[in-house]
XYZ file of C-alpha atoms in Angstrom:
347
model
C 34.941 36.920 25.473
C 33.172 39.655 23.485
C 34.413 38.085 20.265
C 32.906 34.741 21.217
C 29.557 36.423 22.029
C 29.576 38.227 18.667
C 30.315 34.981 16.840
C 27.498 33.181 18.695
C 25.052 36.021 17.977
C 26.091 35.978 14.320
C 25.543 32.203 14.096
C 22.139 32.464 15.795
C 21.206 35.298 13.453
C 22.168 33.286 10.387
C 20.236 30.269 11.680
C 17.087 32.345 12.295
C 17.394 33.925 8.841
C 17.788 30.494 7.230
C 14.726 29.153 9.084
C 12.667 32.224 8.100
C 13.780 31.954 4.459
C 12.966 28.228 4.298
C 9.540 28.781 5.888
C 8.717 31.631 3.509
C 9.878 29.624 0.502
C 7.841 26.569 1.520
C 4.732 28.693 2.127
C 5.145 30.383 -1.234
C 5.594 27.013 -2.919
C 2.508 25.670 -1.138
C 0.442 28.687 -2.209
C 1.562 28.271 -5.799
C 0.508 24.598 -5.764
C -2.901 25.430 -4.275
C -3.464 28.174 -6.821
C -2.545 25.859 -9.704
C -4.876 23.215 -8.289
C -7.815 25.645 -8.142
C -7.263 26.855 -11.708
C -6.607 23.460 -13.267
C -8.890 22.632 -16.200
C -11.241 19.733 -15.488
C -11.313 16.816 -17.904
C -13.578 13.761 -17.671
C -12.654 10.426 -19.236
C -14.461 7.088 -19.396
C -13.158 3.576 -19.089
C -14.703 0.954 -21.355
C -16.755 -0.498 -18.463
C -18.668 2.710 -17.658
C -18.971 4.562 -20.947
C -22.751 5.038 -20.765
C -22.707 6.280 -17.170
C -19.740 8.556 -17.907
C -21.673 10.184 -20.762
C -24.576 10.878 -18.374
C -22.211 12.343 -15.768
C -20.504 14.566 -18.357
C -23.863 15.873 -19.629
C -24.969 16.639 -16.079
C -21.601 18.269 -15.376
C -21.843 20.372 -18.530
C -18.676 19.149 -20.240
C -17.795 16.744 -23.017
C -15.990 13.502 -22.327
C -12.336 13.562 -23.261
C -11.007 11.407 -26.069
C -9.076 8.290 -25.171
C -8.431 5.033 -26.938
C -7.481 1.484 -26.028
C -5.136 -0.393 -28.320
C -5.689 -4.132 -27.983
C -3.085 -6.702 -28.951
C -3.893 -10.146 -30.301
C -2.652 -11.864 -27.123
C -5.183 -9.987 -24.947
C -2.830 -7.227 -23.786
C -4.171 -3.679 -24.054
C -2.785 -0.148 -23.766
C -4.953 2.939 -22.993
C -3.861 6.322 -24.368
C -5.237 9.864 -24.185
C -5.913 11.449 -27.552
C -5.695 14.989 -26.172
C -3.417 16.841 -23.781
C -4.053 16.456 -20.049
C -0.993 18.456 -18.948
C -1.815 20.463 -15.821
C -5.428 19.246 -15.783
C -7.555 17.720 -13.047
C -8.376 14.371 -14.646
C -11.431 12.387 -13.544
C -11.432 8.788 -14.774
C -14.861 7.114 -14.542
C -14.691 3.334 -14.388
C -16.567 0.712 -12.388
C -14.371 -2.303 -11.768
C -16.817 -4.913 -13.057
C -15.841 -7.404 -14.281
C -13.216 -6.691 -11.659
C -9.948 -7.931 -13.154
C -9.885 -6.449 -16.667
C -11.595 -3.171 -15.832
C -9.487 -2.666 -12.714
C -6.276 -3.086 -14.685
C -7.598 -0.790 -17.405
C -8.248 1.848 -14.735
C -4.719 1.430 -13.348
C -3.204 1.890 -16.814
C -5.343 5.005 -17.425
C -4.149 6.484 -14.118
C -0.538 5.711 -15.042
C -0.976 7.250 -18.496
C -2.440 10.454 -17.002
C 0.402 10.690 -14.486
C 3.040 10.258 -17.205
C 1.219 12.898 -19.303
C 1.742 15.448 -16.473
C -1.849 15.697 -15.209
C -2.055 17.941 -12.131
C -4.559 15.798 -10.220
C -5.924 12.329 -10.945
C -9.261 11.264 -9.456
C -10.560 7.725 -9.872
C -14.365 7.748 -9.980
C -15.267 4.125 -9.210
C -19.076 3.850 -8.904
C -18.788 0.111 -8.177
C -15.643 -0.898 -6.282
C -14.802 -4.502 -7.149
C -13.158 -6.804 -4.598
C -14.923 -4.899 -1.788
C -16.184 -8.188 -0.324
C -12.567 -9.140 0.382
C -12.165 -6.611 3.198
C -10.720 -8.935 5.881
C -9.258 -12.379 6.482
C -12.391 -14.422 7.127
C -10.494 -17.714 6.900
C -6.843 -18.776 7.112
C -4.375 -18.064 4.302
C -6.702 -15.920 2.180
C -6.067 -12.602 0.448
C -7.492 -9.223 1.448
C -8.330 -8.069 -2.069
C -9.801 -4.665 -1.164
C -6.566 -3.573 0.523
C -4.505 -4.786 -2.428
C -6.683 -2.791 -4.832
C -6.202 0.315 -2.663
C -2.425 -0.209 -2.768
C -2.480 -0.681 -6.547
C -4.456 2.532 -7.095
C -2.020 4.452 -4.881
C 0.986 2.953 -6.665
C -0.504 3.916 -10.039
C -0.636 7.549 -8.881
C -4.235 8.354 -7.937
C -4.770 11.498 -5.824
C -8.395 10.918 -4.819
C -11.059 8.221 -5.040
C -14.825 8.593 -5.434
C -17.038 5.561 -4.971
C -20.539 4.551 -3.885
C -21.928 2.129 -1.294
C -18.835 0.142 -0.437
C -19.597 -3.355 0.791
C -17.756 -2.460 4.006
C -17.259 1.133 5.231
C -13.794 0.466 6.769
C -12.374 0.036 3.238
C -12.058 3.837 3.191
C -9.268 3.425 5.726
C -7.286 1.232 3.323
C -6.419 4.390 1.360
C -3.904 7.110 2.229
C -5.605 9.554 -0.167
C -9.026 11.232 0.293
C -12.010 8.958 -0.378
C -15.462 10.365 -1.147
C -17.768 7.511 -0.131
C -21.232 8.292 -1.496
C -24.520 6.504 -0.857
C -27.480 5.714 -3.096
C -29.979 6.521 -0.321
C -30.624 10.095 -1.613
C -31.673 8.448 -4.898
C -33.743 5.593 -3.466
C -35.573 7.493 -0.697
C -37.519 9.913 -2.971
C -38.583 6.967 -5.131
C -39.728 4.923 -2.130
C -41.684 7.920 -0.833
C -43.398 8.304 -4.206
C -44.842 4.778 -3.859
C -46.976 5.922 -0.890
C -46.752 2.562 0.872
C -48.806 2.800 4.075
C -47.361 -0.257 5.845
C -43.738 -0.021 4.752
C -41.117 -2.072 6.572
C -37.402 -1.762 5.786
C -35.577 -5.103 5.860
C -31.937 -6.120 5.920
C -31.135 -9.294 3.927
C -28.511 -10.285 6.508
C -27.069 -9.145 9.824
C -24.289 -7.246 8.035
C -26.854 -4.950 6.408
C -28.571 -3.838 9.622
C -26.740 -0.500 9.768
C -27.870 0.401 6.249
C -31.452 -0.754 6.900
C -31.559 1.142 10.183
C -30.564 4.375 8.432
C -33.417 3.984 5.916
C -35.848 2.987 8.687
C -35.022 6.042 10.814
C -35.287 8.469 7.920
C -38.559 6.997 6.588
C -39.926 6.488 10.122
C -40.783 2.827 9.541
C -40.327 -0.471 11.346
C -37.403 -2.755 10.527
C -36.888 -6.479 9.965
C -33.691 -8.512 9.747
C -32.970 -11.747 7.904
C -30.562 -14.089 9.637
C -28.801 -16.493 7.287
C -26.318 -19.340 7.540
C -24.089 -20.176 4.559
C -22.695 -23.554 3.528
C -20.180 -21.771 1.290
C -19.931 -18.615 -0.861
C -23.159 -17.900 -2.794
C -24.969 -20.831 -1.132
C -27.344 -20.418 1.862
C -28.354 -23.319 4.094
C -30.874 -21.636 6.399
C -32.655 -18.279 6.851
C -34.960 -16.785 9.498
C -36.731 -13.413 9.774
C -36.485 -11.268 12.906
C -39.334 -8.744 13.012
C -42.965 -8.404 11.930
C -43.674 -8.544 8.180
C -47.278 -9.820 8.079
C -49.560 -7.454 6.095
C -46.553 -5.196 5.462
C -45.034 -3.744 2.300
C -41.444 -4.887 2.680
C -38.478 -3.053 1.135
C -35.208 -4.988 1.338
C -32.162 -2.698 1.069
C -28.677 -3.890 0.190
C -25.475 -2.651 -1.417
C -25.350 -5.307 -4.154
C -27.153 -8.267 -5.675
C -24.824 -10.917 -7.062
C -26.439 -14.302 -7.728
C -29.696 -13.100 -6.070
C -29.759 -16.174 -3.821
C -30.080 -14.240 -0.550
C -32.569 -11.699 -1.887
C -34.799 -14.313 -3.535
C -34.835 -16.556 -0.479
C -35.584 -13.597 1.808
C -38.414 -12.425 -0.445
C -39.978 -15.879 -0.643
C -39.727 -16.345 3.130
C -41.338 -12.972 3.866
C -44.116 -13.714 1.403
C -44.799 -16.982 3.242
C -44.963 -14.978 6.488
C -47.777 -12.834 5.049
C -46.086 -9.781 3.506
C -48.299 -7.775 1.117
C -45.525 -6.880 -1.304
C -41.762 -7.301 -1.610
C -39.456 -4.724 -3.143
C -35.680 -4.574 -3.270
C -33.541 -1.413 -3.344
C -30.009 -2.374 -4.323
C -27.192 -0.089 -5.447
C -25.013 -2.405 -7.541
C -26.733 -4.893 -9.906
C -23.896 -7.400 -10.289
C -26.467 -10.063 -11.303
C -24.146 -12.940 -12.144
C -24.906 -16.596 -12.811
C -28.581 -17.528 -12.222
C -29.531 -14.086 -10.850
C -32.004 -13.069 -13.573
C -33.824 -16.387 -13.454
C -34.007 -16.363 -9.657
C -35.461 -12.838 -9.617
C -38.065 -13.806 -12.220
C -39.199 -16.860 -10.210
C -39.076 -15.153 -6.785
C -41.759 -13.306 -4.846
C -40.035 -9.983 -5.581
C -42.526 -7.512 -7.071
C -39.948 -4.903 -8.051
C -36.196 -4.457 -7.809
C -34.824 -0.905 -7.929
C -31.139 -0.597 -8.808
C -28.725 2.094 -10.009
C -26.591 2.292 -13.135
C -23.223 1.906 -11.376
C -23.101 -1.346 -13.349
C -24.939 -1.535 -16.701
C -27.641 -4.197 -16.933
C -26.677 -7.062 -19.226
C -30.288 -7.517 -20.355
C -33.486 -5.604 -19.468
C -35.783 -7.290 -16.936
C -39.483 -6.673 -16.332
C -39.017 -6.590 -12.544
C -35.947 -4.306 -12.535
C -36.132 -0.508 -12.536
C -32.925 1.515 -12.991
C -32.283 4.903 -11.338
C -29.226 6.899 -12.405
C -26.411 8.069 -10.120
C -25.093 10.479 -12.757
C -26.413 13.673 -11.147
C -25.024 12.646 -7.763
C -21.506 12.061 -9.080
C -21.653 15.197 -11.238
C -22.630 17.309 -8.231
C -19.867 15.848 -6.045
C -17.245 16.372 -8.782
C -18.265 20.035 -9.015
C -18.106 20.473 -5.235
C -14.733 18.752 -4.937
C -13.298 20.980 -7.669
C -14.667 24.062 -5.880
C -13.429 22.810 -2.472
C -16.998 22.772 -1.142
C -18.594 20.427 1.394
C -20.455 17.376 0.078
C -22.509 16.864 3.268
C -25.717 17.767 1.406
C -25.331 14.536 -0.568
C -25.964 12.377 2.497
C -29.189 11.439 4.272
C -28.877 11.526 8.050
């Protein structure tokens, strides 16, 4: 009987020792990983779609852009490569996915190259997130492009994503890695205040933008208007109405992107007909495809304020560009130092 008790006690003792040893080893391993992460050198690289913005971010950050190259084959295939070591480094790859297909795949290849070169952490800085409008099944048998892009980035090996003004906030939930979703409001608000507009009204170009417009309206302590639109098909509007008072007001329409400028132009013209004093647009991503430039020129829009998440194809007399470089630089520094980024949001 005593022998059996001794054997049981011995087995229990060995089990407890094994559990303690495993826990201590795992904790030590975890501490080593955290320490390496904190001390990892930071390297910034630019994709071909955001070279100019990446240079601004690197200057604001106080570091030079890393050297990388893209070898292009005659059949259209291309292969990115880093021209310097990234082993053990925290690599930040700056690339807006516009045009979405080529620049997205370039970003995926750059992530893969960094992973295979033994980078410690890989962060995709995507100022403009392409395919964000495909965030749900809005008709039968269609793709959900935003979720697919999130899966592709994860499969490539990204550890974190930074982006700005997603078309739909729930896209953050498509990722299983941390997502820093920034907003352009801290950039637009000081500029709008500097205009000293006495009768400012914040307007949403459609019902989907009411949350964004409401945030601006609350912070600036102004009234709000909403445009209600019906579409025949993508990029084509059949009818629009304005909910709210815009007569004798200085209207500022806020949106996340301007594509063909059909909605914005129609909303501006309608508000002008309803007696608005002036019409301005604050838009984060100047996609400006197709007839956008011509529509803006002919519309009642007095000024359009955009950011440089996407470079302008051609300058336009009505378009003013504000840079997001300092915002991204500040967030990169805070993320590397494990600090809160709450100061970068307007509540």
